[in-house]
Amino acid sequence: MKVQYGNEQIELNVQYGKSKKISIHMDSFGFLTVKVPTNTTQQAIHDVIVKNGAWILEKRRIFENSKASTIDRTYQNEGVFLYLGKKHFLHELIEIGDYDEATLKLNLKKFYFERCKSIVEERIKNYQTQLKVKPKAIEIVASKGKWGSCSSDKKLTFNYRLAMAPIDVIDYVIVHELCHLLHMNHDRSFWRRVGSVMPDYKEKEAYLANHGVLMTL
């Protein structure tokens, strides 16, 4: 469902259930979910979104800014960077040599791209067998706002910065995107499928929400 609010468009997924109140939730991927009582009309949902439009857009802005935030880094021997959820000195990840900072940053980014590609291609095998799906293509990209995505032509993309996250968090993003091959929307069926493979997926979402700002170059 999409709601126009001023010059902005708010896209959301609606989940109908036994709850007595309407609740609004934005996950670590930036997706908005609205949980509503079973008999709630689309007009009522529209009105709630418009009423809370300023708050939603502000939260979305904060979310996008946190993803785009950067932390001052030292691209020298004592520089510290995350890899698979743990801190490492730069020289433990790439060769330092006599390179300048620009070259070291570029080489480190290449390292993350290569490691993310290798990890995703290896980890996705068991999950796609379990879910009985197979993407047409897998691509590693640089993104400030998304950890992963699934296109209508079944192409999956993953943010190279995922190589900075623990393996179980990477697995969550893989499962999340594979489940989109079965359910393109974030409806109840989608989350049930995710939960059937990874019951503690909310903990992984929380990690990305809380630590995403640290997973930068």
mmCIF file with all atom_site columns, N, CA and C in Angstrom, residues 94-156:
data_model
loop_
_atom_site.group_PDB
_atom_site.id
_atom_site.type_symbol
_atom_site.label_atom_id
_atom_site.label_alt_id
_atom_site.label_comp_id
_atom_site.label_asym_id
_atom_site.label_entity_id
_atom_site.label_seq_id
_atom_site.pdbx_PDB_ins_code
_atom_site.Cartn_x
_atom_site.Cartn_y
_atom_site.Cartn_z
_atom_site.occupancy
_atom_site.B_iso_or_equiv
_atom_site.pdbx_formal_charge
_atom_site.auth_seq_id
_atom_site.auth_comp_id
_atom_site.auth_asym_id
_atom_site.auth_atom_id
_atom_site.pdbx_PDB_model_num
ATOM 1   N N  . ILE A 1 94  ? 44.353 -6.447  5.310   1.00 0.00 ? 94  ILE A N  1
ATOM 2   C CA . ILE A 1 94  ? 44.991 -6.210  4.011   1.00 0.00 ? 94  ILE A CA 1
ATOM 3   C C  . ILE A 1 94  ? 46.466 -5.875  4.214   1.00 0.00 ? 94  ILE A C  1
ATOM 4   N N  . GLU A 1 95  ? 47.185 -5.914  3.121   1.00 0.00 ? 95  GLU A N  1
ATOM 5   C CA . GLU A 1 95  ? 48.593 -5.541  3.170   1.00 0.00 ? 95  GLU A CA 1
ATOM 6   C C  . GLU A 1 95  ? 48.711 -4.023  3.307   1.00 0.00 ? 95  GLU A C  1
ATOM 7   N N  . ILE A 1 96  ? 49.535 -3.579  4.233   1.00 0.00 ? 96  ILE A N  1
ATOM 8   C CA . ILE A 1 96  ? 49.703 -2.146  4.478   1.00 0.00 ? 96  ILE A CA 1
ATOM 9   C C  . ILE A 1 96  ? 50.724 -1.535  3.518   1.00 0.00 ? 96  ILE A C  1
ATOM 10  N N  . GLY A 1 97  ? 51.919 -2.093  3.498   1.00 0.00 ? 97  GLY A N  1
ATOM 11  C CA . GLY A 1 97  ? 52.973 -1.589  2.624   1.00 0.00 ? 97  GLY A CA 1
ATOM 12  C C  . GLY A 1 97  ? 53.235 -0.110  2.842   1.00 0.00 ? 97  GLY A C  1
ATOM 13  N N  . ASP A 1 98  ? 53.549 0.575   1.776   1.00 0.00 ? 98  ASP A N  1
ATOM 14  C CA . ASP A 1 98  ? 53.795 2.023   1.819   1.00 0.00 ? 98  ASP A CA 1
ATOM 15  C C  . ASP A 1 98  ? 52.674 2.790   1.125   1.00 0.00 ? 98  ASP A C  1
ATOM 16  N N  . TYR A 1 99  ? 51.487 2.179   1.083   1.00 0.00 ? 99  TYR A N  1
ATOM 17  C CA . TYR A 1 99  ? 50.358 2.797   0.385   1.00 0.00 ? 99  TYR A CA 1
ATOM 18  C C  . TYR A 1 99  ? 49.855 4.023   1.142   1.00 0.00 ? 99  TYR A C  1
ATOM 19  N N  . ASP A 1 100 ? 49.314 4.992   0.392   1.00 0.00 ? 100 ASP A N  1
ATOM 20  C CA . ASP A 1 100 ? 48.700 6.150   1.032   1.00 0.00 ? 100 ASP A CA 1
ATOM 21  C C  . ASP A 1 100 ? 47.296 5.774   1.488   1.00 0.00 ? 100 ASP A C  1
ATOM 22  N N  . GLU A 1 101 ? 46.634 6.679   2.227   1.00 0.00 ? 101 GLU A N  1
ATOM 23  C CA . GLU A 1 101 ? 45.325 6.357   2.818   1.00 0.00 ? 101 GLU A CA 1
ATOM 24  C C  . GLU A 1 101 ? 44.265 6.082   1.759   1.00 0.00 ? 101 GLU A C  1
ATOM 25  N N  . ALA A 1 102 ? 44.298 6.826   0.660   1.00 0.00 ? 102 ALA A N  1
ATOM 26  C CA . ALA A 1 102 ? 43.303 6.620   -0.398  1.00 0.00 ? 102 ALA A CA 1
ATOM 27  C C  . ALA A 1 102 ? 43.412 5.215   -0.976  1.00 0.00 ? 102 ALA A C  1
ATOM 28  N N  . THR A 1 103 ? 44.619 4.759   -1.180  1.00 0.00 ? 103 THR A N  1
ATOM 29  C CA . THR A 1 103 ? 44.831 3.419   -1.732  1.00 0.00 ? 103 THR A CA 1
ATOM 30  C C  . THR A 1 103 ? 44.445 2.351   -0.722  1.00 0.00 ? 103 THR A C  1
ATOM 31  N N  . LEU A 1 104 ? 44.784 2.578   0.540   1.00 0.00 ? 104 LEU A N  1
ATOM 32  C CA . LEU A 1 104 ? 44.430 1.613   1.583   1.00 0.00 ? 104 LEU A CA 1
ATOM 33  C C  . LEU A 1 104 ? 42.915 1.486   1.711   1.00 0.00 ? 104 LEU A C  1
ATOM 34  N N  . LYS A 1 105 ? 42.215 2.602   1.645   1.00 0.00 ? 105 LYS A N  1
ATOM 35  C CA . LYS A 1 105 ? 40.751 2.568   1.729   1.00 0.00 ? 105 LYS A CA 1
ATOM 36  C C  . LYS A 1 105 ? 40.170 1.805   0.552   1.00 0.00 ? 105 LYS A C  1
ATOM 37  N N  . LEU A 1 106 ? 40.704 2.046   -0.640  1.00 0.00 ? 106 LEU A N  1
ATOM 38  C CA . LEU A 1 106 ? 40.237 1.350   -1.835  1.00 0.00 ? 106 LEU A CA 1
ATOM 39  C C  . LEU A 1 106 ? 40.507 -0.146  -1.730  1.00 0.00 ? 106 LEU A C  1
ATOM 40  N N  . ASN A 1 107 ? 41.688 -0.502  -1.264  1.00 0.00 ? 107 ASN A N  1
ATOM 41  C CA . ASN A 1 107 ? 42.033 -1.921  -1.128  1.00 0.00 ? 107 ASN A CA 1
ATOM 42  C C  . ASN A 1 107 ? 41.180 -2.616  -0.072  1.00 0.00 ? 107 ASN A C  1
ATOM 43  N N  . LEU A 1 108 ? 40.866 -1.886  0.998   1.00 0.00 ? 108 LEU A N  1
ATOM 44  C CA . LEU A 1 108 ? 40.019 -2.463  2.047   1.00 0.00 ? 108 LEU A CA 1
ATOM 45  C C  . LEU A 1 108 ? 38.608 -2.685  1.517   1.00 0.00 ? 108 LEU A C  1
ATOM 46  N N  . LYS A 1 109 ? 38.116 -1.751  0.728   1.00 0.00 ? 109 LYS A N  1
ATOM 47  C CA . LYS A 1 109 ? 36.783 -1.899  0.143   1.00 0.00 ? 109 LYS A CA 1
ATOM 48  C C  . LYS A 1 109 ? 36.744 -3.107  -0.787  1.00 0.00 ? 109 LYS A C  1
ATOM 49  N N  . LYS A 1 110 ? 37.814 -3.299  -1.563  1.00 0.00 ? 110 LYS A N  1
ATOM 50  C CA . LYS A 1 110 ? 37.899 -4.465  -2.439  1.00 0.00 ? 110 LYS A CA 1
ATOM 51  C C  . LYS A 1 110 ? 37.890 -5.746  -1.613  1.00 0.00 ? 110 LYS A C  1
ATOM 52  N N  . PHE A 1 111 ? 38.581 -5.714  -0.467  1.00 0.00 ? 111 PHE A N  1
ATOM 53  C CA . PHE A 1 111 ? 38.618 -6.869  0.425   1.00 0.00 ? 111 PHE A CA 1
ATOM 54  C C  . PHE A 1 111 ? 37.208 -7.232  0.884   1.00 0.00 ? 111 PHE A C  1
ATOM 55  N N  . TYR A 1 112 ? 36.450 -6.227  1.323   1.00 0.00 ? 112 TYR A N  1
ATOM 56  C CA . TYR A 1 112 ? 35.087 -6.484  1.789   1.00 0.00 ? 112 TYR A CA 1
ATOM 57  C C  . TYR A 1 112 ? 34.193 -6.991  0.660   1.00 0.00 ? 112 TYR A C  1
ATOM 58  N N  . PHE A 1 113 ? 34.330 -6.415  -0.526  1.00 0.00 ? 113 PHE A N  1
ATOM 59  C CA . PHE A 1 113 ? 33.538 -6.873  -1.674  1.00 0.00 ? 113 PHE A CA 1
ATOM 60  C C  . PHE A 1 113 ? 33.821 -8.353  -1.951  1.00 0.00 ? 113 PHE A C  1
ATOM 61  N N  . GLU A 1 114 ? 35.103 -8.700  -2.003  1.00 0.00 ? 114 GLU A N  1
ATOM 62  C CA . GLU A 1 114 ? 35.481 -10.076 -2.316  1.00 0.00 ? 114 GLU A CA 1
ATOM 63  C C  . GLU A 1 114 ? 35.023 -11.050 -1.235  1.00 0.00 ? 114 GLU A C  1
ATOM 64  N N  . ARG A 1 115 ? 35.196 -10.661 0.033   1.00 0.00 ? 115 ARG A N  1
ATOM 65  C CA . ARG A 1 115 ? 34.802 -11.534 1.126   1.00 0.00 ? 115 ARG A CA 1
ATOM 66  C C  . ARG A 1 115 ? 33.279 -11.675 1.197   1.00 0.00 ? 115 ARG A C  1
ATOM 67  N N  . CYS A 1 116 ? 32.580 -10.583 0.985   1.00 0.00 ? 116 CYS A N  1
ATOM 68  C CA . CYS A 1 116 ? 31.115 -10.641 1.021   1.00 0.00 ? 116 CYS A CA 1
ATOM 69  C C  . CYS A 1 116 ? 30.600 -11.561 -0.079  1.00 0.00 ? 116 CYS A C  1
ATOM 70  N N  . LYS A 1 117 ? 31.138 -11.436 -1.273  1.00 0.00 ? 117 LYS A N  1
ATOM 71  C CA . LYS A 1 117 ? 30.729 -12.288 -2.393  1.00 0.00 ? 117 LYS A CA 1
ATOM 72  C C  . LYS A 1 117 ? 30.976 -13.759 -2.080  1.00 0.00 ? 117 LYS A C  1
ATOM 73  N N  . SER A 1 118 ? 32.164 -14.049 -1.567  1.00 0.00 ? 118 SER A N  1
ATOM 74  C CA . SER A 1 118 ? 32.519 -15.428 -1.248  1.00 0.00 ? 118 SER A CA 1
ATOM 75  C C  . SER A 1 118 ? 31.625 -15.998 -0.150  1.00 0.00 ? 118 SER A C  1
ATOM 76  N N  . ILE A 1 119 ? 31.399 -15.208 0.887   1.00 0.00 ? 119 ILE A N  1
ATOM 77  C CA . ILE A 1 119 ? 30.584 -15.659 2.021   1.00 0.00 ? 119 ILE A CA 1
ATOM 78  C C  . ILE A 1 119 ? 29.138 -15.891 1.605   1.00 0.00 ? 119 ILE A C  1
ATOM 79  N N  . VAL A 1 120 ? 28.570 -14.933 0.886   1.00 0.00 ? 120 VAL A N  1
ATOM 80  C CA . VAL A 1 120 ? 27.170 -15.051 0.465   1.00 0.00 ? 120 VAL A CA 1
ATOM 81  C C  . VAL A 1 120 ? 26.984 -16.254 -0.462  1.00 0.00 ? 120 VAL A C  1
ATOM 82  N N  . GLU A 1 121 ? 27.874 -16.417 -1.425  1.00 0.00 ? 121 GLU A N  1
ATOM 83  C CA . GLU A 1 121 ? 27.739 -17.523 -2.376  1.00 0.00 ? 121 GLU A CA 1
ATOM 84  C C  . GLU A 1 121 ? 27.841 -18.874 -1.679  1.00 0.00 ? 121 GLU A C  1
ATOM 85  N N  . GLU A 1 122 ? 28.630 -18.932 -0.619  1.00 0.00 ? 122 GLU A N  1
ATOM 86  C CA . GLU A 1 122 ? 28.772 -20.190 0.118   1.00 0.00 ? 122 GLU A CA 1
ATOM 87  C C  . GLU A 1 122 ? 27.583 -20.414 1.061   1.00 0.00 ? 122 GLU A C  1
ATOM 88  N N  . ARG A 1 123 ? 27.203 -19.376 1.801   1.00 0.00 ? 123 ARG A N  1
ATOM 89  C CA . ARG A 1 123 ? 26.156 -19.516 2.821   1.00 0.00 ? 123 ARG A CA 1
ATOM 90  C C  . ARG A 1 123 ? 24.763 -19.685 2.206   1.00 0.00 ? 123 ARG A C  1
ATOM 91  N N  . ILE A 1 124 ? 24.570 -19.184 0.993   1.00 0.00 ? 124 ILE A N  1
ATOM 92  C CA . ILE A 1 124 ? 23.230 -19.193 0.407   1.00 0.00 ? 124 ILE A CA 1
ATOM 93  C C  . ILE A 1 124 ? 22.823 -20.594 -0.062  1.00 0.00 ? 124 ILE A C  1
ATOM 94  N N  . LYS A 1 125 ? 23.794 -21.464 -0.263  1.00 0.00 ? 125 LYS A N  1
ATOM 95  C CA . LYS A 1 125 ? 23.505 -22.785 -0.833  1.00 0.00 ? 125 LYS A CA 1
ATOM 96  C C  . LYS A 1 125 ? 22.507 -23.575 -0.002  1.00 0.00 ? 125 LYS A C  1
ATOM 97  N N  . ASN A 1 126 ? 22.771 -23.706 1.286   1.00 0.00 ? 126 ASN A N  1
ATOM 98  C CA . ASN A 1 126 ? 21.889 -24.508 2.134   1.00 0.00 ? 126 ASN A CA 1
ATOM 99  C C  . ASN A 1 126 ? 20.517 -23.873 2.284   1.00 0.00 ? 126 ASN A C  1
ATOM 100 N N  . TYR A 1 127 ? 20.484 -22.544 2.372   1.00 0.00 ? 127 TYR A N  1
ATOM 101 C CA . TYR A 1 127 ? 19.198 -21.869 2.575   1.00 0.00 ? 127 TYR A CA 1
ATOM 102 C C  . TYR A 1 127 ? 18.308 -21.943 1.332   1.00 0.00 ? 127 TYR A C  1
ATOM 103 N N  . GLN A 1 128 ? 18.890 -21.828 0.162   1.00 0.00 ? 128 GLN A N  1
ATOM 104 C CA . GLN A 1 128 ? 18.051 -21.911 -1.026  1.00 0.00 ? 128 GLN A CA 1
ATOM 105 C C  . GLN A 1 128 ? 17.537 -23.331 -1.241  1.00 0.00 ? 128 GLN A C  1
ATOM 106 N N  . THR A 1 129 ? 18.310 -24.326 -0.779  1.00 0.00 ? 129 THR A N  1
ATOM 107 C CA . THR A 1 129 ? 17.825 -25.708 -0.831  1.00 0.00 ? 129 THR A CA 1
ATOM 108 C C  . THR A 1 129 ? 16.693 -25.896 0.171   1.00 0.00 ? 129 THR A C  1
ATOM 109 N N  . GLN A 1 130 ? 16.848 -25.337 1.351   1.00 0.00 ? 130 GLN A N  1
ATOM 110 C CA . GLN A 1 130 ? 15.831 -25.453 2.392   1.00 0.00 ? 130 GLN A CA 1
ATOM 111 C C  . GLN A 1 130 ? 14.535 -24.770 1.988   1.00 0.00 ? 130 GLN A C  1
ATOM 112 N N  . LEU A 1 131 ? 14.654 -23.600 1.348   1.00 0.00 ? 131 LEU A N  1
ATOM 113 C CA . LEU A 1 131 ? 13.479 -22.833 0.943   1.00 0.00 ? 131 LEU A CA 1
ATOM 114 C C  . LEU A 1 131 ? 12.953 -23.233 -0.434  1.00 0.00 ? 131 LEU A C  1
ATOM 115 N N  . LYS A 1 132 ? 13.719 -24.070 -1.134  1.00 0.00 ? 132 LYS A N  1
ATOM 116 C CA . LYS A 1 132 ? 13.349 -24.548 -2.473  1.00 0.00 ? 132 LYS A CA 1
ATOM 117 C C  . LYS A 1 132 ? 13.184 -23.393 -3.454  1.00 0.00 ? 132 LYS A C  1
ATOM 118 N N  . VAL A 1 133 ? 14.146 -22.488 -3.403  1.00 0.00 ? 133 VAL A N  1
ATOM 119 C CA . VAL A 1 133 ? 14.169 -21.354 -4.335  1.00 0.00 ? 133 VAL A CA 1
ATOM 120 C C  . VAL A 1 133 ? 15.595 -21.189 -4.843  1.00 0.00 ? 133 VAL A C  1
ATOM 121 N N  . LYS A 1 134 ? 15.730 -20.465 -5.955  1.00 0.00 ? 134 LYS A N  1
ATOM 122 C CA . LYS A 1 134 ? 17.059 -20.194 -6.476  1.00 0.00 ? 134 LYS A CA 1
ATOM 123 C C  . LYS A 1 134 ? 17.033 -18.863 -7.211  1.00 0.00 ? 134 LYS A C  1
ATOM 124 N N  . PRO A 1 135 ? 17.848 -17.912 -6.791  1.00 0.00 ? 135 PRO A N  1
ATOM 125 C CA . PRO A 1 135 ? 17.880 -16.610 -7.479  1.00 0.00 ? 135 PRO A CA 1
ATOM 126 C C  . PRO A 1 135 ? 18.505 -16.761 -8.864  1.00 0.00 ? 135 PRO A C  1
ATOM 127 N N  . LYS A 1 136 ? 18.119 -15.859 -9.757  1.00 0.00 ? 136 LYS A N  1
ATOM 128 C CA . LYS A 1 136 ? 18.700 -15.891 -11.105 1.00 0.00 ? 136 LYS A CA 1
ATOM 129 C C  . LYS A 1 136 ? 20.106 -15.313 -11.107 1.00 0.00 ? 136 LYS A C  1
ATOM 130 N N  . ALA A 1 137 ? 20.367 -14.409 -10.176 1.00 0.00 ? 137 ALA A N  1
ATOM 131 C CA . ALA A 1 137 ? 21.690 -13.804 -10.109 1.00 0.00 ? 137 ALA A CA 1
ATOM 132 C C  . ALA A 1 137 ? 21.918 -13.245 -8.718  1.00 0.00 ? 137 ALA A C  1
ATOM 133 N N  . ILE A 1 138 ? 23.187 -13.166 -8.339  1.00 0.00 ? 138 ILE A N  1
ATOM 134 C CA . ILE A 1 138 ? 23.575 -12.584 -7.051  1.00 0.00 ? 138 ILE A CA 1
ATOM 135 C C  . ILE A 1 138 ? 24.634 -11.523 -7.323  1.00 0.00 ? 138 ILE A C  1
ATOM 136 N N  . GLU A 1 139 ? 24.435 -10.340 -6.750  1.00 0.00 ? 139 GLU A N  1
ATOM 137 C CA . GLU A 1 139 ? 25.386 -9.251  -6.976  1.00 0.00 ? 139 GLU A CA 1
ATOM 138 C C  . GLU A 1 139 ? 25.723 -8.578  -5.650  1.00 0.00 ? 139 GLU A C  1
ATOM 139 N N  . ILE A 1 140 ? 26.968 -8.202  -5.480  1.00 0.00 ? 140 ILE A N  1
ATOM 140 C CA . ILE A 1 140 ? 27.417 -7.460  -4.312  1.00 0.00 ? 140 ILE A CA 1
ATOM 141 C C  . ILE A 1 140 ? 27.520 -5.995  -4.713  1.00 0.00 ? 140 ILE A C  1
ATOM 142 N N  . VAL A 1 141 ? 26.897 -5.114  -3.943  1.00 0.00 ? 141 VAL A N  1
ATOM 143 C CA . VAL A 1 141 ? 26.830 -3.702  -4.316  1.00 0.00 ? 141 VAL A CA 1
ATOM 144 C C  . VAL A 1 141 ? 27.216 -2.817  -3.129  1.00 0.00 ? 141 VAL A C  1
ATOM 145 N N  . ALA A 1 142 ? 27.433 -1.545  -3.431  1.00 0.00 ? 142 ALA A N  1
ATOM 146 C CA . ALA A 1 142 ? 27.646 -0.534  -2.395  1.00 0.00 ? 142 ALA A CA 1
ATOM 147 C C  . ALA A 1 142 ? 26.340 0.213   -2.217  1.00 0.00 ? 142 ALA A C  1
ATOM 148 N N  . SER A 1 143 ? 25.797 0.197   -1.017  1.00 0.00 ? 143 SER A N  1
ATOM 149 C CA . SER A 1 143 ? 24.523 0.859   -0.734  1.00 0.00 ? 143 SER A CA 1
ATOM 150 C C  . SER A 1 143 ? 24.574 1.512   0.629   1.00 0.00 ? 143 SER A C  1
ATOM 151 N N  . LYS A 1 144 ? 24.016 2.706   0.729   1.00 0.00 ? 144 LYS A N  1
ATOM 152 C CA . LYS A 1 144 ? 23.972 3.393   2.011   1.00 0.00 ? 144 LYS A CA 1
ATOM 153 C C  . LYS A 1 144 ? 22.701 3.053   2.793   1.00 0.00 ? 144 LYS A C  1
ATOM 154 N N  . GLY A 1 145 ? 21.657 2.608   2.093   1.00 0.00 ? 145 GLY A N  1
ATOM 155 C CA . GLY A 1 145 ? 20.374 2.442   2.759   1.00 0.00 ? 145 GLY A CA 1
ATOM 156 C C  . GLY A 1 145 ? 19.836 1.036   2.863   1.00 0.00 ? 145 GLY A C  1
ATOM 157 N N  . LYS A 1 146 ? 20.406 0.066   2.111   1.00 0.00 ? 146 LYS A N  1
ATOM 158 C CA . LYS A 1 146 ? 19.847 -1.280  2.111   1.00 0.00 ? 146 LYS A CA 1
ATOM 159 C C  . LYS A 1 146 ? 20.927 -2.322  2.349   1.00 0.00 ? 146 LYS A C  1
ATOM 160 N N  . TRP A 1 147 ? 20.575 -3.327  3.143   1.00 0.00 ? 147 TRP A N  1
ATOM 161 C CA . TRP A 1 147 ? 21.489 -4.437  3.371   1.00 0.00 ? 147 TRP A CA 1
ATOM 162 C C  . TRP A 1 147 ? 21.345 -5.479  2.284   1.00 0.00 ? 147 TRP A C  1
ATOM 163 N N  . GLY A 1 148 ? 20.180 -5.535  1.688   1.00 0.00 ? 148 GLY A N  1
ATOM 164 C CA . GLY A 1 148 ? 19.944 -6.479  0.613   1.00 0.00 ? 148 GLY A CA 1
ATOM 165 C C  . GLY A 1 148 ? 18.676 -6.114  -0.121  1.00 0.00 ? 148 GLY A C  1
ATOM 166 N N  . SER A 1 149 ? 18.479 -6.692  -1.298  1.00 0.00 ? 149 SER A N  1
ATOM 167 C CA . SER A 1 149 ? 17.251 -6.429  -2.047  1.00 0.00 ? 149 SER A CA 1
ATOM 168 C C  . SER A 1 149 ? 16.979 -7.597  -2.987  1.00 0.00 ? 149 SER A C  1
ATOM 169 N N  . CYS A 1 150 ? 15.720 -7.690  -3.403  1.00 0.00 ? 150 CYS A N  1
ATOM 170 C CA . CYS A 1 150 ? 15.283 -8.729  -4.330  1.00 0.00 ? 150 CYS A CA 1
ATOM 171 C C  . CYS A 1 150 ? 14.439 -8.062  -5.404  1.00 0.00 ? 150 CYS A C  1
ATOM 172 N N  . SER A 1 151 ? 14.837 -8.199  -6.658  1.00 0.00 ? 151 SER A N  1
ATOM 173 C CA . SER A 1 151 ? 14.098 -7.571  -7.750  1.00 0.00 ? 151 SER A CA 1
ATOM 174 C C  . SER A 1 151 ? 13.009 -8.508  -8.267  1.00 0.00 ? 151 SER A C  1
ATOM 175 N N  . SER A 1 152 ? 12.117 -7.965  -9.075  1.00 0.00 ? 152 SER A N  1
ATOM 176 C CA . SER A 1 152 ? 11.012 -8.753  -9.613  1.00 0.00 ? 152 SER A CA 1
ATOM 177 C C  . SER A 1 152 ? 11.498 -9.850  -10.554 1.00 0.00 ? 152 SER A C  1
ATOM 178 N N  . ASP A 1 153 ? 12.714 -9.699  -11.100 1.00 0.00 ? 153 ASP A N  1
ATOM 179 C CA . ASP A 1 153 ? 13.261 -10.733 -11.975 1.00 0.00 ? 153 ASP A CA 1
ATOM 180 C C  . ASP A 1 153 ? 14.162 -11.715 -11.218 1.00 0.00 ? 153 ASP A C  1
ATOM 181 N N  . LYS A 1 154 ? 13.994 -11.751 -9.882  1.00 0.00 ? 154 LYS A N  1
ATOM 182 C CA . LYS A 1 154 ? 14.652 -12.720 -9.017  1.00 0.00 ? 154 LYS A CA 1
ATOM 183 C C  . LYS A 1 154 ? 16.171 -12.533 -8.919  1.00 0.00 ? 154 LYS A C  1
ATOM 184 N N  . LYS A 1 155 ? 16.593 -11.305 -9.012  1.00 0.00 ? 155 LYS A N  1
ATOM 185 C CA . LYS A 1 155 ? 18.007 -10.989 -8.822  1.00 0.00 ? 155 LYS A CA 1
ATOM 186 C C  . LYS A 1 155 ? 18.194 -10.474 -7.403  1.00 0.00 ? 155 LYS A C  1
ATOM 187 N N  . LEU A 1 156 ? 19.140 -11.049 -6.673  1.00 0.00 ? 156 LEU A N  1
ATOM 188 C CA . LEU A 1 156 ? 19.401 -10.641 -5.302  1.00 0.00 ? 156 LEU A CA 1
ATOM 189 C C  . LEU A 1 156 ? 20.669 -9.786  -5.249  1.00 0.00 ? 156 LEU A C  1
#
